[in-house]
Amino acid sequence: MAEAMGDEVAARRERLMEGLRIYGGHYAELSRRFAAWLGLHSTDATAVLEIAAAEERGTPLSPARLSERISLSTGATTALLNRLEAAGHLTRTREHSDRRIVTLRSGPHVQERADEFFGPLARRLDAAMSPYPPRLLEQFEQFVAELNSTMDAHLAERPPLPPGSGDGGSNGGSGA
């Protein structure tokens, strides 16, 4: 009985992960198209979106936080920020009481361009979500937050050694 329930949970996990992998692929393609539409490299467009989204949430990013969010070294992030600032896509301000802390703000046209590009999708997503009761969507938000926390914790751990690297055994990974 317990094994059957475990198999059912594993099968559900696989279906959910496959759906999320497909969504991730769509998100990556949409980001690539947004970058091309703006005439930017995809990493630059991702940075612009991260900066604008953080501003929208009321938690603007510092260069260090952006570096973490887009998985770039500090040097590569500095070069990226220099390009984006020169093109007018962002500004660096010192609005914190500690004047050494730099805050990234999107350029005046960025939110407008993002709204123009992503607006039609937002309306479609709103329509797709509208039949679902608010409580179910709230539960889904919590579920996605838990998935992200689980992935963050897993990624923060030391990765297993690759097979054949002299660890004397299997790394036991299951590749969710």
XYZ file of C-alpha atoms in Angstrom:
176
model
C 0.000 0.000 0.000
C 2.725 2.481 0.996
C 4.750 1.510 -2.075
C 1.739 2.116 -4.351
C 1.235 5.563 -2.785
C 4.938 6.271 -3.264
C 4.668 5.257 -6.914
C 1.646 7.543 -7.309
C 3.514 10.465 -5.738
C 6.544 9.797 -7.977
C 4.334 9.645 -11.071
C 2.630 12.926 -10.097
C 6.043 14.522 -9.468
C 7.213 13.430 -12.917
C 4.095 14.851 -14.591
C 4.420 18.139 -12.703
C 8.134 18.426 -13.402
C 7.535 17.745 -17.094
C 4.918 20.498 -17.170
C 7.318 22.875 -15.427
C 10.149 21.921 -17.819
C 7.868 22.736 -20.759
C 6.877 26.033 -19.120
C 10.569 26.810 -18.530
C 11.281 26.200 -22.201
C 8.459 28.511 -23.206
C 9.687 31.164 -20.762
C 13.232 30.892 -22.167
C 11.922 31.243 -25.726
C 9.794 34.236 -24.759
C 12.829 35.841 -23.098
C 14.904 35.185 -26.226
C 12.227 36.817 -28.398
C 12.003 39.804 -26.044
C 15.772 40.232 -26.255
C 15.684 40.097 -30.060
C 12.760 42.541 -30.102
C 14.790 44.975 -27.969
C 17.945 44.332 -29.987
C 19.792 43.033 -26.930
C 21.765 39.940 -26.079
C 19.541 37.528 -24.132
C 21.577 37.960 -20.921
C 21.214 41.738 -21.159
C 17.453 41.439 -21.679
C 17.197 39.040 -18.730
C 19.009 41.585 -16.568
C 16.692 44.379 -17.732
C 13.661 42.228 -16.855
C 15.077 41.323 -13.438
C 15.761 44.992 -12.648
C 12.289 46.102 -13.789
C 10.530 43.255 -11.947
C 12.394 44.001 -8.716
C 11.452 47.669 -9.010
C 7.827 46.707 -9.596
C 7.914 44.572 -6.408
C 9.323 47.546 -4.496
C 12.655 45.801 -3.868
C 15.148 47.254 -6.352
C 18.310 45.253 -6.936
C 21.917 46.037 -6.209
C 24.555 44.875 -8.701
C 25.468 41.999 -6.340
C 21.847 40.791 -6.134
C 21.492 41.051 -9.914
C 24.685 39.026 -10.309
C 23.152 36.283 -8.149
C 19.795 36.415 -9.966
C 21.303 35.986 -13.432
C 24.252 33.783 -12.420
C 27.059 36.003 -13.657
C 30.383 36.813 -12.045
C 30.734 40.291 -10.572
C 33.085 41.273 -13.406
C 30.679 40.085 -16.100
C 27.812 41.845 -14.311
C 29.783 45.094 -14.234
C 30.420 44.870 -17.986
C 26.723 44.104 -18.578
C 25.644 47.061 -16.411
C 28.047 49.370 -18.254
C 26.506 48.326 -21.605
C 22.934 48.705 -20.355
C 23.638 52.067 -18.731
C 25.358 53.400 -21.876
C 22.304 52.334 -23.927
C 19.926 54.092 -21.500
C 18.301 50.863 -20.294
C 19.196 51.457 -16.635
C 20.595 53.910 -14.146
C 22.684 53.311 -11.058
C 21.701 55.403 -8.066
C 22.934 55.794 -4.500
C 19.663 56.204 -2.620
C 20.482 54.045 0.401
C 21.604 55.699 3.653
C 24.888 53.837 3.099
C 26.012 55.767 0.007
C 28.313 52.890 -1.011
C 25.273 50.767 -1.938
C 24.250 51.105 -5.571
C 20.621 50.618 -6.568
C 19.692 49.624 -10.101
C 16.729 51.345 -11.745
C 15.339 50.592 -15.180
C 15.501 53.280 -17.832
C 12.387 55.338 -18.484
C 11.341 53.327 -21.542
C 11.966 49.817 -20.180
C 8.678 49.241 -18.341
C 6.756 50.682 -21.262
C 8.509 48.358 -23.733
C 8.099 45.340 -21.431
C 4.388 46.112 -21.041
C 4.045 46.429 -24.809
C 5.754 43.078 -25.391
C 4.341 41.070 -22.481
C 0.909 42.734 -22.226
C -0.838 40.389 -24.679
C 0.535 37.359 -22.827
C -0.522 38.823 -19.466
C -4.076 39.191 -20.749
C -4.066 35.582 -22.015
C -2.710 34.316 -18.697
C -5.350 36.301 -16.800
C -8.035 34.715 -18.982
C -6.566 31.227 -18.447
C -6.525 31.753 -14.664
C -9.946 33.387 -14.362
C -12.011 30.142 -14.139
C -10.054 28.958 -11.095
C -11.181 29.920 -7.602
C -8.904 32.378 -5.768
C -8.211 29.837 -2.994
C -6.918 27.282 -5.517
C -4.661 29.875 -7.135
C -3.421 30.868 -3.676
C -2.581 27.224 -2.966
C -0.788 26.986 -6.289
C 1.253 30.108 -5.449
C 2.232 28.470 -2.143
C 3.100 25.233 -3.936
C 5.309 27.020 -6.477
C 6.991 28.947 -3.640
C 7.714 25.649 -1.865
C 9.108 24.142 -5.076
C 11.390 27.164 -5.463
C 12.541 26.951 -1.840
C 13.267 23.252 -2.277
C 15.260 23.905 -5.444
C 17.138 26.809 -3.797
C 18.103 24.575 -0.871
C 19.201 21.786 -3.204
C 21.260 24.151 -5.350
C 22.937 25.602 -2.242
C 24.285 22.181 -1.288
C 27.619 20.897 -2.546
C 26.939 19.055 -5.799
C 27.587 15.311 -5.902
C 30.779 14.139 -7.554
C 30.327 13.015 -11.144
C 30.369 9.286 -11.838
C 33.888 7.898 -12.229
C 35.501 10.772 -10.341
C 36.946 8.473 -7.693
C 34.199 8.809 -5.104
C 33.940 5.050 -4.831
C 30.248 4.815 -5.644
C 27.142 6.232 -7.173
C 25.981 9.752 -6.428
C 22.421 8.512 -6.020
C 20.885 11.329 -8.090
C 17.436 10.740 -9.526
C 17.142 13.667 -11.939
C 13.671 14.933 -11.000
